[in-house]
PDB file of C-alpha atoms in Angstrom:
ATOM      1  CA  MET A   1      71.245  99.648  95.468  1.00 76.00           C
ATOM      2  CA  TYR A   2      74.458 101.124  94.311  1.00 81.00           C
ATOM      3  CA  GLY A   3      73.124 103.864  91.962  1.00 83.00           C
ATOM      4  CA  GLN A   4      72.557 104.260  88.298  1.00 85.00           C
ATOM      5  CA  GLU A   5      76.206 105.111  87.548  1.00 88.00           C
ATOM      6  CA  PHE A   6      77.171 101.516  88.596  1.00 86.00           C
ATOM      7  CA  ALA A   7      74.640  99.826  86.352  1.00 84.00           C
ATOM      8  CA  SER A   8      75.420  99.005  82.748  1.00 80.00           C
ATOM      9  CA  GLU A   9      73.215 100.629  80.129  1.00 80.00           C
ATOM     10  CA  HIS A  10      72.350  97.132  78.680  1.00 78.00           C
ATOM     11  CA  ALA A  11      72.543  93.669  80.209  1.00 75.00           C
ATOM     12  CA  ARG A  12      75.946  92.241  79.504  1.00 72.00           C
ATOM     13  CA  LYS A  13      76.133  89.019  77.431  1.00 72.00           C
ATOM     14  CA  TYR A  14      79.172  86.684  77.698  1.00 66.00           C
ATOM     15  CA  PHE A  15      80.229  84.302  75.054  1.00 67.00           C
ATOM     16  CA  LYS A  16      82.692  81.376  75.069  1.00 63.00           C
ATOM     17  CA  LYS A  17      86.066  82.669  74.116  1.00 67.00           C
ATOM     18  CA  VAL A  18      87.647  79.198  74.164  1.00 70.00           C
ATOM     19  CA  LYS A  19      86.115  76.122  72.488  1.00 71.00           C
ATOM     20  CA  ASN A  20      86.194  73.751  75.466  1.00 69.00           C
ATOM     21  CA  ALA A  21      85.598  76.458  78.197  1.00 65.00           C
ATOM     22  CA  GLN A  22      83.682  75.273  81.238  1.00 64.00           C
ATOM     23  CA  GLU A  23      80.529  77.271  81.888  1.00 65.00           C
ATOM     24  CA  ALA A  24      78.280  77.690  84.858  1.00 62.00           C
ATOM     25  CA  HIS A  25      75.111  75.629  84.992  1.00 63.00           C
ATOM     26  CA  GLU A  26      71.955  77.628  84.385  1.00 64.00           C
ATOM     27  CA  ALA A  27      70.632  76.681  87.816  1.00 67.00           C
ATOM     28  CA  ILE A  28      73.485  78.449  89.557  1.00 75.00           C
ATOM     29  CA  ARG A  29      72.168  81.921  90.124  1.00 74.00           C
ATOM     30  CA  PRO A  30      70.061  83.726  92.665  1.00 77.00           C
ATOM     31  CA  THR A  31      66.294  83.220  92.354  1.00 79.00           C
ATOM     32  CA  ASN A  32      65.852  86.894  93.032  1.00 85.00           C
ATOM     33  CA  ILE A  33      68.826  89.300  92.608  1.00 84.00           C
ATOM     34  CA  ARG A  34      67.159  91.711  95.190  1.00 86.00           C
ATOM     35  CA  ARG A  35      67.440  88.956  97.868  1.00 88.00           C
ATOM     36  CA  LEU A  36      70.681  90.457  99.459  1.00 85.00           C
ATOM     37  CA  PRO A  37      72.935  88.145 101.398  1.00 84.00           C
ATOM     38  CA  SER A  38      72.306  90.231 104.489  1.00 80.00           C
ATOM     39  CA  MET A  39      68.638  89.240 104.249  1.00 86.00           C
ATOM     40  CA  LEU A  40      69.415  85.583 104.596  1.00 85.00           C
ATOM     41  CA  VAL A  41      71.299  85.627 107.888  1.00 80.00           C
ATOM     42  CA  GLY A  42      69.611  83.169 110.231  1.00 83.00           C
ATOM     43  CA  VAL A  43      67.883  81.483 107.192  1.00 89.00           C
ATOM     44  CA  LEU A  44      70.945  79.800 105.746  1.00 87.00           C
ATOM     45  CA  ASP A  45      73.667  77.907 107.691  1.00 88.00           C
ATOM     46  CA  GLU A  46      77.118  79.195 107.378  1.00 83.00           C
ATOM     47  CA  ASP A  47      78.304  77.100 104.449  1.00 87.00           C
ATOM     48  CA  SER A  48      75.143  77.803 102.488  1.00 89.00           C
ATOM     49  CA  MET A  49      75.558  81.526 103.328  1.00 86.00           C
ATOM     50  CA  LYS A  50      79.111  81.538 102.038  1.00 85.00           C
ATOM     51  CA  LEU A  51      78.026  79.817  98.843  1.00 88.00           C
ATOM     52  CA  TYR A  52      75.122  82.309  98.253  1.00 89.00           C
ATOM     53  CA  ILE A  53      77.440  85.336  98.930  1.00 88.00           C
ATOM     54  CA  LEU A  54      79.919  83.903  96.179  1.00 87.00           C
ATOM     55  CA  ILE A  55      77.168  83.381  93.643  1.00 88.00           C
ATOM     56  CA  TRP A  56      75.270  86.645  94.327  1.00 88.00           C
ATOM     57  CA  SER A  57      78.354  88.813  94.369  1.00 88.00           C
ATOM     58  CA  ARG A  58      79.608  87.362  91.065  1.00 85.00           C
ATOM     59  CA  ILE A  59      76.267  87.719  89.271  1.00 85.00           C
ATOM     60  CA  VAL A  60      75.815  91.311  90.334  1.00 86.00           C
ATOM     61  CA  ALA A  61      79.372  92.293  89.741  1.00 87.00           C
ATOM     62  CA  CYS A  62      79.525  90.960  86.185  1.00 84.00           C
ATOM     63  CA  GLN A  63      76.654  93.198  85.196  1.00 85.00           C
ATOM     64  CA  MET A  64      78.107  96.434  86.616  1.00 88.00           C
ATOM     65  CA  GLU A  65      80.350  98.971  85.079  1.00 91.00           C
ATOM     66  CA  PRO A  66      84.150  98.384  85.311  1.00 90.00           C
ATOM     67  CA  ALA A  67      86.275 100.097  87.781  1.00 92.00           C
ATOM     68  CA  ILE A  68      88.324 103.092  86.749  1.00 95.00           C
ATOM     69  CA  ILE A  69      91.747 103.108  88.165  1.00 95.00           C
ATOM     70  CA  GLU A  70      94.269 105.797  87.502  1.00 96.00           C
ATOM     71  CA  GLN A  71      97.820 104.430  87.601  1.00 95.00           C
ATOM     72  CA  MET A  72     100.881 106.613  88.074  1.00 94.00           C
ATOM     73  CA  LEU A  73     104.567 105.754  87.456  1.00 94.00           C
ATOM     74  CA  LEU A  74     107.448 108.034  88.552  1.00 93.00           C
ATOM     75  CA  ASP A  75     111.061 107.354  87.490  1.00 92.00           C
ATOM     76  CA  VAL A  76     113.806 109.357  89.203  1.00 93.00           C
ATOM     77  CA  GLY A  77     117.468 108.941  88.356  1.00 92.00           C
ATOM     78  CA  ASN A  78     120.728 110.579  87.837  1.00 90.00           C
ATOM     79  CA  ASP A  79     122.034 112.066  84.450  1.00 88.00           C
ATOM     80  CA  ASP A  80     123.898 108.920  83.264  1.00 89.00           C
ATOM     81  CA  GLU A  81     120.921 106.802  84.334  1.00 82.00           C
ATOM     82  CA  SER A  82     123.157 104.482  86.473  1.00 90.00           C
ATOM     83  CA  ILE A  83     120.709 104.750  89.263  1.00 91.00           C
ATOM     84  CA  ILE A  84     116.946 104.798  88.641  1.00 92.00           C
ATOM     85  CA  LEU A  85     114.288 104.780  91.330  1.00 94.00           C
ATOM     86  CA  ARG A  86     110.790 103.821  90.320  1.00 93.00           C
ATOM     87  CA  TYR A  87     107.697 104.600  92.243  1.00 94.00           C
ATOM     88  CA  ALA A  88     104.295 103.220  91.190  1.00 95.00           C
ATOM     89  CA  CYS A  89     100.799 103.759  92.698  1.00 95.00           C
ATOM     90  CA  SER A  90      97.212 103.656  91.672  1.00 95.00           C
ATOM     91  CA  ARG A  91      94.151 105.469  92.743  1.00 94.00           C
ATOM     92  CA  ILE A  92      90.538 104.328  92.293  1.00 93.00           C
ATOM     93  CA  GLU A  93      88.511 107.031  90.469  1.00 94.00           C
ATOM     94  CA  PHE A  94      85.400 104.909  90.166  1.00 94.00           C
ATOM     95  CA  LEU A  95      84.724 101.690  92.185  1.00 92.00           C
ATOM     96  CA  GLY A  96      82.414 100.085  89.492  1.00 92.00           C
ATOM     97  CA  TYR A  97      82.031  96.345  90.161  1.00 90.00           C
ATOM     98  CA  GLN A  98      84.473  96.552  93.035  1.00 90.00           C
ATOM     99  CA  ALA A  99      81.638  98.149  95.085  1.00 90.00           C
ATOM    100  CA  VAL A 100      80.018  94.690  95.333  1.00 88.00           C
ATOM    101  CA  LEU A 101      83.325  93.090  96.466  1.00 85.00           C
ATOM    102  CA  ARG A 102      83.695  95.742  99.178  1.00 85.00           C
ATOM    103  CA  TYR A 103      80.120  95.079 100.393  1.00 80.00           C
ATOM    104  CA  ILE A 104      80.742  91.268 100.416  1.00 82.00           C
ATOM    105  CA  ARG A 105      83.932  91.684 102.436  1.00 82.00           C
ATOM    106  CA  LEU A 106      81.946  93.738 104.981  1.00 81.00           C
ATOM    107  CA  VAL A 107      79.162  91.124 105.026  1.00 76.00           C
ATOM    108  CA  MET A 108      81.716  88.371 105.535  1.00 77.00           C
ATOM    109  CA  SER A 109      83.459  90.131 108.307  1.00 79.00           C
ATOM    110  CA  LYS A 110      80.270  90.857 110.165  1.00 74.00           C
ATOM    111  CA  LEU A 111      79.116  87.205 109.652  1.00 72.00           C
ATOM    112  CA  HIS A 112      82.239  86.012 111.454  1.00 68.00           C
ATOM    113  CA  GLU A 113      81.865  88.618 114.219  1.00 70.00           C
ATOM    114  CA  ASN A 114      78.155  88.477 114.991  1.00 61.00           C
ATOM    115  CA  GLY A 115      75.527  87.244 112.472  1.00 51.00           C
ATOM    116  CA  GLU A 116      72.757  89.633 113.812  1.00 48.00           C
ATOM    117  CA  GLU A 117      74.717  92.797 112.942  1.00 50.00           C
ATOM    118  CA  ILE A 118      74.732  91.873 109.291  1.00 52.00           C
ATOM    119  CA  LYS A 119      71.068  92.672 108.839  1.00 50.00           C
ATOM    120  CA  GLN A 120      71.910  96.320 109.321  1.00 52.00           C
ATOM    121  CA  LEU A 121      74.353  96.547 106.441  1.00 53.00           C
ATOM    122  CA  HIS A 122      73.795  98.634 103.418  1.00 51.00           C
ATOM    123  CA  PRO A 123      76.387  99.053 100.574  1.00 52.00           C
ATOM    124  CA  ARG A 124      76.742 102.726 100.915  1.00 48.00           C
TER     125      ARG A 124
END
């Protein structure tokens, strides 16, 4: 759906980092990852749709490549450094998993506007 550059080479496996960490129940996952949230408009009620969107987006995003963000920092000051002005900004070079989050924001905004329009959405 997003392209090969967004997919991890191998399925990611996560392990507990903390002894008493709470983990998700095995039943909390989409039955078919290809069942996009936009395909379920009109099938699920609004609350069920929001829950499915949350679960689907987290499952897909956690298996994608990380985002690459270039960060820039510029300090400008006088010779004795009594005044220093700092400017910081960032630029996304590669969306990675954030592509799913953008798609979900679009789905949610369309869901609130008009549920029928959501069926036309595609992540690209």
